[in-house]
């Protein structure tokens, strides 16, 4: 009778690492966190009730337009930089898709500051933590 080797059953746990947070897929997809700051170079305070808006956009293929998949609005009159964090279920992030973040500051119905162009994040070697520098709207 041949002696058989018994090997231990190994479980592969997929860990998703974004922004220093680690989660295991064993009980469902990990939460993905996009965080950073929003600021501007002008030496001026924001008026009371100013809104800082951060929007995350996804583009799955080059033929498709980007769609907004998450938005965070922060009411503040703080001096910049204004910290932000946007959390998404990990299963909602496609590693083959392109993600870009956009941000702007408005007061009343008037835009005050905006990004010149969306910043790549989360996939393709792009960061999950970004410092966004906005420009004054003329």
CSV table of N, CA and C in Angstrom, one decimal:
chain,number,residue,atom,x,y,z
A,1,UNK,N,0.9,-1.2,0.0
A,1,UNK,CA,0.0,0.0,0.0
A,1,UNK,C,0.9,1.2,0.0
A,2,UNK,N,0.6,2.1,-0.9
A,2,UNK,CA,1.5,3.3,-1.0
A,2,UNK,C,1.1,4.3,0.0
A,3,UNK,N,2.1,5.0,0.5
A,3,UNK,CA,1.8,6.0,1.5
A,3,UNK,C,1.6,7.3,0.7
A,4,UNK,N,0.4,7.9,1.0
A,4,UNK,CA,0.1,9.2,0.3
A,4,UNK,C,0.4,10.4,1.2
A,5,UNK,N,0.8,11.4,0.5
A,5,UNK,CA,1.1,12.7,1.3
A,5,UNK,C,-0.2,13.4,1.5
A,6,UNK,N,-0.3,14.0,2.6
A,6,UNK,CA,-1.5,14.8,2.9
A,6,UNK,C,-1.0,16.2,3.0
A,7,UNK,N,-1.6,17.0,2.1
A,7,UNK,CA,-1.3,18.4,2.2
A,7,UNK,C,-2.4,19.3,2.8
A,8,UNK,N,-2.0,20.3,3.4
A,8,UNK,CA,-3.0,21.2,4.1
A,8,UNK,C,-3.8,21.9,3.0
A,9,UNK,N,-5.0,22.1,3.3
A,9,UNK,CA,-5.8,22.9,2.4
A,9,UNK,C,-5.5,24.4,2.6
A,10,UNK,N,-5.1,25.0,1.6
A,10,UNK,CA,-4.8,26.5,1.7
A,10,UNK,C,-6.0,27.3,1.2
A,11,UNK,N,-6.3,28.3,1.9
A,11,UNK,CA,-7.3,29.3,1.4
A,11,UNK,C,-6.6,30.5,0.9
A,12,UNK,N,-7.0,30.9,-0.3
A,12,UNK,CA,-6.4,32.1,-0.8
A,12,UNK,C,-7.4,33.3,-0.5
A,13,UNK,N,-6.8,34.2,0.2
A,13,UNK,CA,-7.6,35.4,0.6
A,13,UNK,C,-7.1,36.5,-0.2
A,14,UNK,N,-8.0,37.1,-1.0
A,14,UNK,CA,-7.6,38.3,-1.8
A,14,UNK,C,-7.7,39.5,-0.9
A,15,UNK,N,-6.6,40.2,-0.8
A,15,UNK,CA,-6.6,41.4,0.0
A,15,UNK,C,-6.5,42.6,-1.0
A,16,UNK,N,-7.4,43.6,-0.7
A,16,UNK,CA,-7.4,44.8,-1.5
A,16,UNK,C,-6.8,45.9,-0.7
A,17,UNK,N,-5.8,46.5,-1.2
A,17,UNK,CA,-5.1,47.6,-0.5
A,17,UNK,C,-5.3,48.9,-1.2
A,18,UNK,N,-6.0,49.8,-0.6
A,18,UNK,CA,-6.2,51.2,-1.1
A,18,UNK,C,-6.0,52.1,0.0
A,19,UNK,N,-5.2,53.1,-0.1
A,19,UNK,CA,-5.0,54.1,0.9
A,19,UNK,C,-4.6,53.6,2.2
A,20,UNK,N,-3.9,52.5,2.3
A,20,UNK,CA,-3.4,52.0,3.5
A,20,UNK,C,-4.4,51.1,4.2
A,21,UNK,N,-5.7,51.0,3.8
A,21,UNK,CA,-6.6,50.2,4.4
A,21,UNK,C,-6.6,48.8,3.8
A,22,UNK,N,-6.6,47.8,4.6
A,22,UNK,CA,-6.6,46.4,4.0
A,22,UNK,C,-7.9,45.7,4.4
A,23,UNK,N,-8.5,45.0,3.4
A,23,UNK,CA,-9.7,44.3,3.7
A,23,UNK,C,-9.6,42.9,3.0
A,24,UNK,N,-10.3,41.9,3.5
A,24,UNK,CA,-10.3,40.6,3.0
A,24,UNK,C,-11.6,40.4,2.2
A,25,UNK,N,-11.5,39.6,1.1
A,25,UNK,CA,-12.6,39.3,0.3
A,25,UNK,C,-13.4,38.1,0.9
A,26,UNK,N,-13.0,37.6,2.0
A,26,UNK,CA,-13.6,36.4,2.5
A,26,UNK,C,-15.1,36.6,2.9
A,27,UNK,N,-15.4,37.8,3.3
A,27,UNK,CA,-16.8,38.1,3.7
A,27,UNK,C,-17.5,39.1,2.8
A,28,UNK,N,-16.9,39.2,1.6
A,28,UNK,CA,-17.4,40.2,0.6
A,28,UNK,C,-16.3,41.2,0.3
A,29,UNK,N,-16.5,42.0,-0.8
A,29,UNK,CA,-15.5,42.9,-1.3
A,29,UNK,C,-15.2,43.9,-0.2
A,30,UNK,N,-13.9,44.3,-0.2
A,30,UNK,CA,-13.4,45.3,0.7
A,30,UNK,C,-13.9,46.7,0.3
A,31,UNK,N,-14.0,47.6,1.2
A,31,UNK,CA,-14.3,49.0,0.9
A,31,UNK,C,-13.1,49.7,0.3
A,32,UNK,N,-13.4,50.4,-0.8
A,32,UNK,CA,-12.3,51.2,-1.4
A,32,UNK,C,-12.5,52.6,-1.0
A,33,UNK,N,-11.4,53.3,-0.6
A,33,UNK,CA,-11.5,54.6,0.0
A,33,UNK,C,-10.6,55.5,-0.9
A,34,UNK,N,-11.2,56.6,-1.4
A,34,UNK,CA,-10.5,57.7,-2.1
A,34,UNK,C,-10.5,58.8,-1.1
A,35,UNK,N,-9.3,59.4,-0.8
A,35,UNK,CA,-9.2,60.5,0.1
A,35,UNK,C,-8.1,61.5,-0.3
A,36,UNK,N,-8.1,62.6,0.4
A,36,UNK,CA,-7.1,63.6,0.1
A,36,UNK,C,-7.6,65.0,0.5
A,37,UNK,N,-7.1,66.0,-0.2
A,37,UNK,CA,-7.5,67.4,0.2
A,37,UNK,C,-7.9,68.2,-1.1
A,38,UNK,N,-8.6,69.2,-0.9
A,38,UNK,CA,-9.0,70.1,-1.9
A,38,UNK,C,-8.5,71.5,-1.5
A,39,UNK,N,-7.8,72.2,-2.3
A,39,UNK,CA,-7.3,73.5,-1.9
A,39,UNK,C,-7.2,74.4,-3.1
A,40,UNK,N,-6.7,75.6,-2.9
A,40,UNK,CA,-6.5,76.6,-4.0
A,40,UNK,C,-5.4,77.5,-3.5
A,41,UNK,N,-4.8,78.3,-4.4
A,41,UNK,CA,-3.6,79.1,-4.1
A,41,UNK,C,-4.0,80.5,-3.7
A,42,UNK,N,-5.2,81.0,-4.0
A,42,UNK,CA,-5.6,82.4,-3.7
A,42,UNK,C,-5.6,82.5,-2.2
A,43,UNK,N,-5.2,83.7,-1.7
A,43,UNK,CA,-5.3,84.0,-0.3
A,43,UNK,C,-6.6,84.6,0.0
A,44,UNK,N,-7.6,83.8,0.2
A,44,UNK,CA,-9.0,84.3,0.5
A,44,UNK,C,-9.7,83.2,1.2
A,45,UNK,N,-10.6,83.6,2.1
A,45,UNK,CA,-11.5,82.7,2.8
A,45,UNK,C,-12.7,82.3,2.0
A,46,UNK,N,-13.2,81.2,2.3
A,46,UNK,CA,-14.5,80.8,1.7
A,46,UNK,C,-15.7,81.4,2.4
A,47,UNK,N,-16.7,81.8,1.7
A,47,UNK,CA,-17.9,82.3,2.5
A,47,UNK,C,-18.6,81.2,3.2
A,48,UNK,N,-19.4,81.6,4.2
A,48,UNK,CA,-20.2,80.7,5.0
A,48,UNK,C,-21.1,79.9,4.0
A,49,UNK,N,-21.2,78.6,4.2
A,49,UNK,CA,-22.1,77.8,3.3
A,49,UNK,C,-21.5,77.4,2.0
A,50,UNK,N,-20.2,77.6,1.8
A,50,UNK,CA,-19.5,77.2,0.6
A,50,UNK,C,-19.6,75.7,0.5
A,51,UNK,N,-19.7,75.1,-0.7
A,51,UNK,CA,-19.8,73.7,-0.9
A,51,UNK,C,-18.6,73.2,-1.7
A,52,UNK,N,-17.9,72.2,-1.1
A,52,UNK,CA,-16.8,71.5,-1.8
A,52,UNK,C,-17.4,70.2,-2.3
A,53,UNK,N,-17.3,70.0,-3.6
A,53,UNK,CA,-17.9,68.8,-4.2
A,53,UNK,C,-16.8,68.0,-4.9
A,54,UNK,N,-16.8,66.7,-4.5
A,54,UNK,CA,-15.8,65.8,-5.1
A,54,UNK,C,-16.6,64.7,-5.8
A,55,UNK,N,-16.3,64.5,-7.1
A,55,UNK,CA,-17.0,63.5,-7.9
A,55,UNK,C,-16.1,62.5,-8.5
A,56,UNK,N,-16.4,61.2,-8.4
A,56,UNK,CA,-15.6,60.1,-8.9
A,56,UNK,C,-16.3,59.6,-10.2
A,57,UNK,N,-15.5,59.6,-11.3
A,57,UNK,CA,-16.0,59.1,-12.6
A,57,UNK,C,-15.3,57.9,-13.0
A,58,UNK,N,-16.1,57.0,-13.7
A,58,UNK,CA,-15.5,55.7,-14.2
A,58,UNK,C,-15.7,55.7,-15.7
A,59,UNK,N,-14.7,55.2,-16.4
A,59,UNK,CA,-14.7,54.9,-17.9
A,59,UNK,C,-14.3,53.5,-18.1
A,60,UNK,N,-15.2,52.6,-18.5
A,60,UNK,CA,-14.8,51.2,-18.7
A,60,UNK,C,-14.1,50.9,-20.0
A,61,UNK,N,-14.5,51.6,-21.0
A,61,UNK,CA,-13.8,51.4,-22.3
A,61,UNK,C,-13.6,52.8,-23.0
A,62,UNK,N,-12.6,52.8,-23.9
A,62,UNK,CA,-12.3,54.1,-24.6
A,62,UNK,C,-13.5,54.6,-25.4
A,63,UNK,N,-14.4,53.7,-25.8
A,63,UNK,CA,-15.6,54.1,-26.6
A,63,UNK,C,-16.7,54.7,-25.7
A,64,UNK,N,-16.7,54.5,-24.4
A,64,UNK,CA,-17.8,55.0,-23.6
A,64,UNK,C,-17.4,56.3,-22.8
A,65,UNK,N,-18.4,57.1,-22.6
A,65,UNK,CA,-18.2,58.3,-21.8
A,65,UNK,C,-18.0,57.9,-20.4
A,66,UNK,N,-17.3,58.8,-19.7
A,66,UNK,CA,-17.2,58.6,-18.2
A,66,UNK,C,-18.6,58.9,-17.6
A,67,UNK,N,-18.8,58.1,-16.5
A,67,UNK,CA,-20.1,58.2,-15.8
A,67,UNK,C,-19.7,58.5,-14.3
A,68,UNK,N,-20.5,59.3,-13.7
A,68,UNK,CA,-20.2,59.6,-12.2
A,68,UNK,C,-20.7,58.5,-11.4
A,69,UNK,N,-19.9,57.9,-10.6
A,69,UNK,CA,-20.3,56.8,-9.7
A,69,UNK,C,-20.4,57.1,-8.3
A,70,UNK,N,-19.8,58.2,-7.9
A,70,UNK,CA,-19.9,58.7,-6.5
A,70,UNK,C,-19.7,60.2,-6.4
A,71,UNK,N,-20.3,60.8,-5.4
A,71,UNK,CA,-20.2,62.2,-5.1
A,71,UNK,C,-20.2,62.5,-3.6
A,72,UNK,N,-19.4,63.4,-3.2
A,72,UNK,CA,-19.3,63.8,-1.8
A,72,UNK,C,-19.4,65.3,-1.8
A,73,UNK,N,-20.3,65.9,-1.1
A,73,UNK,CA,-20.5,67.3,-0.9
A,73,UNK,C,-20.2,67.7,0.5
A,74,UNK,N,-19.3,68.6,0.7
A,74,UNK,CA,-18.9,69.1,2.1
A,74,UNK,C,-19.2,70.6,2.2
A,75,UNK,N,-20.0,70.9,3.2
A,75,UNK,CA,-20.3,72.3,3.4
A,75,UNK,C,-19.2,72.8,4.4
A,76,UNK,N,-18.6,73.9,4.0
A,76,UNK,CA,-17.5,74.4,4.9
A,76,UNK,C,-17.2,75.9,4.6
A,77,UNK,N,-16.6,76.5,5.6
A,77,UNK,CA,-16.0,77.8,5.5
A,77,UNK,C,-14.6,77.8,6.0
A,78,UNK,N,-14.0,76.6,6.1
A,78,UNK,CA,-12.6,76.4,6.5
A,78,UNK,C,-11.6,77.0,5.5
A,79,UNK,N,-10.5,77.3,6.0
A,79,UNK,CA,-9.4,77.7,5.1
A,79,UNK,C,-8.9,76.4,4.5
A,80,UNK,N,-8.4,76.5,3.2
A,80,UNK,CA,-7.9,75.2,2.6
A,80,UNK,C,-6.6,74.8,3.2
A,81,UNK,N,-6.2,73.6,3.0
A,81,UNK,CA,-6.9,72.5,2.3
A,81,UNK,C,-8.1,71.9,3.1
A,82,UNK,N,-9.1,71.5,2.4
A,82,UNK,CA,-10.3,70.8,3.0
A,82,UNK,C,-10.1,69.3,2.8
A,83,UNK,N,-10.1,68.6,3.9
A,83,UNK,CA,-9.9,67.1,3.7
A,83,UNK,C,-11.2,66.5,3.2
A,84,UNK,N,-11.1,65.4,2.4
A,84,UNK,CA,-12.3,64.6,2.0
A,84,UNK,C,-12.0,63.1,2.0
A,85,UNK,N,-13.0,62.4,2.0
A,85,UNK,CA,-13.0,60.9,1.8
A,85,UNK,C,-14.2,60.4,1.2
A,86,UNK,N,-14.1,59.5,0.2
A,86,UNK,CA,-15.2,58.9,-0.5
A,86,UNK,C,-15.0,57.4,-0.4
A,87,UNK,N,-16.0,56.7,0.1
A,87,UNK,CA,-15.9,55.3,0.2
A,87,UNK,C,-16.8,54.6,-0.7
A,88,UNK,N,-16.3,53.5,-1.3
A,88,UNK,CA,-17.1,52.7,-2.3
A,88,UNK,C,-17.0,51.2,-1.9
A,89,UNK,N,-18.0,50.5,-2.3
A,89,UNK,CA,-17.8,49.0,-2.1
A,89,UNK,C,-16.8,48.5,-3.0
A,90,UNK,N,-15.8,47.7,-2.5
A,90,UNK,CA,-14.7,47.2,-3.4
A,90,UNK,C,-15.2,46.5,-4.6
A,91,UNK,N,-16.3,45.8,-4.6
A,91,UNK,CA,-16.8,45.1,-5.7
A,91,UNK,C,-17.3,46.0,-6.8
A,92,UNK,N,-17.4,47.3,-6.5
A,92,UNK,CA,-17.8,48.3,-7.5
A,92,UNK,C,-16.7,48.8,-8.3
A,93,UNK,N,-15.5,48.5,-8.0
A,93,UNK,CA,-14.3,49.0,-8.7
A,93,UNK,C,-13.8,47.9,-9.7
A,94,UNK,N,-13.7,48.2,-11.0
A,94,UNK,CA,-13.2,47.3,-12.0
A,94,UNK,C,-11.8,47.7,-12.2
A,95,UNK,N,-10.8,46.7,-12.0
A,95,UNK,CA,-9.4,47.0,-12.1
A,95,UNK,C,-9.0,47.4,-13.5
A,96,UNK,N,-9.9,47.0,-14.5
A,96,UNK,CA,-9.6,47.3,-15.9
A,96,UNK,C,-10.2,48.7,-16.4
A,97,UNK,N,-10.9,49.3,-15.5
A,97,UNK,CA,-11.6,50.6,-15.8
A,97,UNK,C,-10.6,51.7,-15.4
A,98,UNK,N,-10.9,52.9,-16.0
A,98,UNK,CA,-10.2,54.1,-15.6
A,98,UNK,C,-11.1,55.0,-14.7
A,99,UNK,N,-10.5,55.5,-13.6
A,99,UNK,CA,-11.2,56.3,-12.7
A,99,UNK,C,-10.6,57.7,-12.6
A,100,UNK,N,-11.4,58.7,-12.6
A,100,UNK,CA,-10.9,60.1,-12.5
A,100,UNK,C,-11.7,60.8,-11.4
A,101,UNK,N,-11.0,61.7,-10.7
A,101,UNK,CA,-11.8,62.5,-9.7
A,101,UNK,C,-11.8,63.9,-10.2
A,102,UNK,N,-12.9,64.6,-9.9
A,102,UNK,CA,-13.2,66.0,-10.3
A,102,UNK,C,-13.6,66.7,-9.0
A,103,UNK,N,-13.3,68.0,-8.9
A,103,UNK,CA,-13.7,68.7,-7.7
A,103,UNK,C,-13.9,70.2,-8.1
A,104,UNK,N,-14.8,70.8,-7.3
A,104,UNK,CA,-15.1,72.2,-7.5
A,104,UNK,C,-15.6,72.8,-6.1
A,105,UNK,N,-15.5,74.1,-6.0
A,105,UNK,CA,-16.1,74.8,-4.9
A,105,UNK,C,-17.1,75.8,-5.4
A,106,UNK,N,-18.2,75.8,-4.8
A,106,UNK,CA,-19.3,76.8,-5.2
A,106,UNK,C,-19.8,77.5,-3.9
A,107,UNK,N,-20.4,78.6,-4.1
A,107,UNK,CA,-21.1,79.4,-3.1
A,107,UNK,C,-22.3,79.9,-3.7
A,108,UNK,N,-23.5,79.6,-3.0
A,108,UNK,CA,-24.7,80.0,-3.7
A,108,UNK,C,-24.9,79.1,-4.9
A,109,UNK,N,-25.2,79.7,-6.0
A,109,UNK,CA,-25.3,78.9,-7.2
A,109,UNK,C,-24.1,79.2,-8.2
A,110,UNK,N,-23.1,79.9,-7.6
A,110,UNK,CA,-22.0,80.3,-8.4
A,110,UNK,C,-20.7,79.5,-8.2
A,111,UNK,N,-20.1,79.0,-9.2
A,111,UNK,CA,-18.8,78.3,-9.0
A,111,UNK,C,-17.7,79.3,-8.7
A,112,UNK,N,-16.8,78.9,-7.7
A,112,UNK,CA,-15.7,79.8,-7.4
A,112,UNK,C,-14.4,79.2,-7.8
A,113,UNK,N,-14.2,77.9,-7.6
A,113,UNK,CA,-13.0,77.2,-8.0
A,113,UNK,C,-13.3,75.9,-8.7
A,114,UNK,N,-12.4,75.5,-9.6
A,114,UNK,CA,-12.6,74.2,-10.3
A,114,UNK,C,-11.3,73.6,-10.6
A,115,UNK,N,-11.2,72.3,-10.9
A,115,UNK,CA,-10.0,71.6,-11.4
A,115,UNK,C,-9.9,71.9,-12.9
A,116,UNK,N,-8.7,72.0,-13.4
A,116,UNK,CA,-8.6,72.2,-14.8
A,116,UNK,C,-8.9,71.0,-15.6
A,117,UNK,N,-8.5,69.8,-15.1
A,117,UNK,CA,-8.9,68.5,-15.7
A,117,UNK,C,-9.0,67.5,-14.6
A,118,UNK,N,-9.8,66.4,-14.8
A,118,UNK,CA,-9.9,65.4,-13.9
A,118,UNK,C,-8.6,64.6,-13.7
A,119,UNK,N,-8.4,64.1,-12.4
A,119,UNK,CA,-7.2,63.5,-12.0
A,119,UNK,C,-7.4,62.0,-12.0
A,120,UNK,N,-6.5,61.2,-12.6
A,120,UNK,CA,-6.7,59.7,-12.6
A,120,UNK,C,-6.4,59.2,-11.2
A,121,UNK,N,-7.2,58.2,-10.7
A,121,UNK,CA,-7.1,57.6,-9.4
A,121,UNK,C,-7.4,56.1,-9.4
A,122,UNK,N,-7.0,55.4,-8.4
A,122,UNK,CA,-7.5,54.1,-8.0
A,122,UNK,C,-6.9,52.9,-8.8
A,123,UNK,N,-6.9,53.0,-10.1
A,123,UNK,CA,-6.4,51.8,-10.9
A,123,UNK,C,-5.3,52.3,-11.8
A,124,UNK,N,-4.7,51.3,-12.4
A,124,UNK,CA,-3.6,51.6,-13.4
A,124,UNK,C,-2.4,52.2,-12.7
A,125,UNK,N,-2.2,51.9,-11.5
A,125,UNK,CA,-1.0,52.5,-10.7
A,125,UNK,C,-1.3,53.9,-10.2
A,126,UNK,N,-2.5,54.4,-10.3
A,126,UNK,CA,-2.8,55.7,-9.8
A,126,UNK,C,-3.2,55.6,-8.3
A,127,UNK,N,-2.9,56.7,-7.6
A,127,UNK,CA,-3.1,56.7,-6.2
A,127,UNK,C,-4.6,56.7,-5.7
A,128,UNK,N,-4.7,56.4,-4.4
A,128,UNK,CA,-6.1,56.5,-3.8
A,128,UNK,C,-6.1,57.7,-2.9
A,129,UNK,N,-5.0,58.4,-2.8
A,129,UNK,CA,-5.0,59.6,-2.0
A,129,UNK,C,-4.4,60.7,-2.9
A,130,UNK,N,-5.1,61.8,-3.0
A,130,UNK,CA,-4.7,62.9,-3.9
A,130,UNK,C,-4.9,64.3,-3.2
A,131,UNK,N,-4.1,65.2,-3.6
A,131,UNK,CA,-4.2,66.6,-3.2
A,131,UNK,C,-4.6,67.4,-4.4
A,132,UNK,N,-5.8,67.9,-4.4
A,132,UNK,CA,-6.4,68.6,-5.6
A,132,UNK,C,-6.2,70.1,-5.5
A,133,UNK,N,-5.6,70.7,-6.4
A,133,UNK,CA,-5.4,72.1,-6.4
A,133,UNK,C,-6.3,72.7,-7.5
A,134,UNK,N,-7.3,73.5,-7.0
A,134,UNK,CA,-8.3,74.1,-7.9
A,134,UNK,C,-7.8,75.5,-8.3
A,135,UNK,N,-8.4,75.9,-9.4
A,135,UNK,CA,-8.1,77.3,-10.0
A,135,UNK,C,-9.4,78.1,-9.9
A,136,UNK,N,-9.2,79.4,-9.7
A,136,UNK,CA,-10.3,80.4,-9.5
A,136,UNK,C,-11.1,80.4,-10.9
A,137,UNK,N,-12.4,80.4,-10.8
A,137,UNK,CA,-13.2,80.5,-12.0
A,137,UNK,C,-13.3,82.0,-12.3
A,138,UNK,N,-13.0,82.4,-13.5
A,138,UNK,CA,-13.1,83.8,-13.9
A,138,UNK,C,-14.4,84.4,-13.8
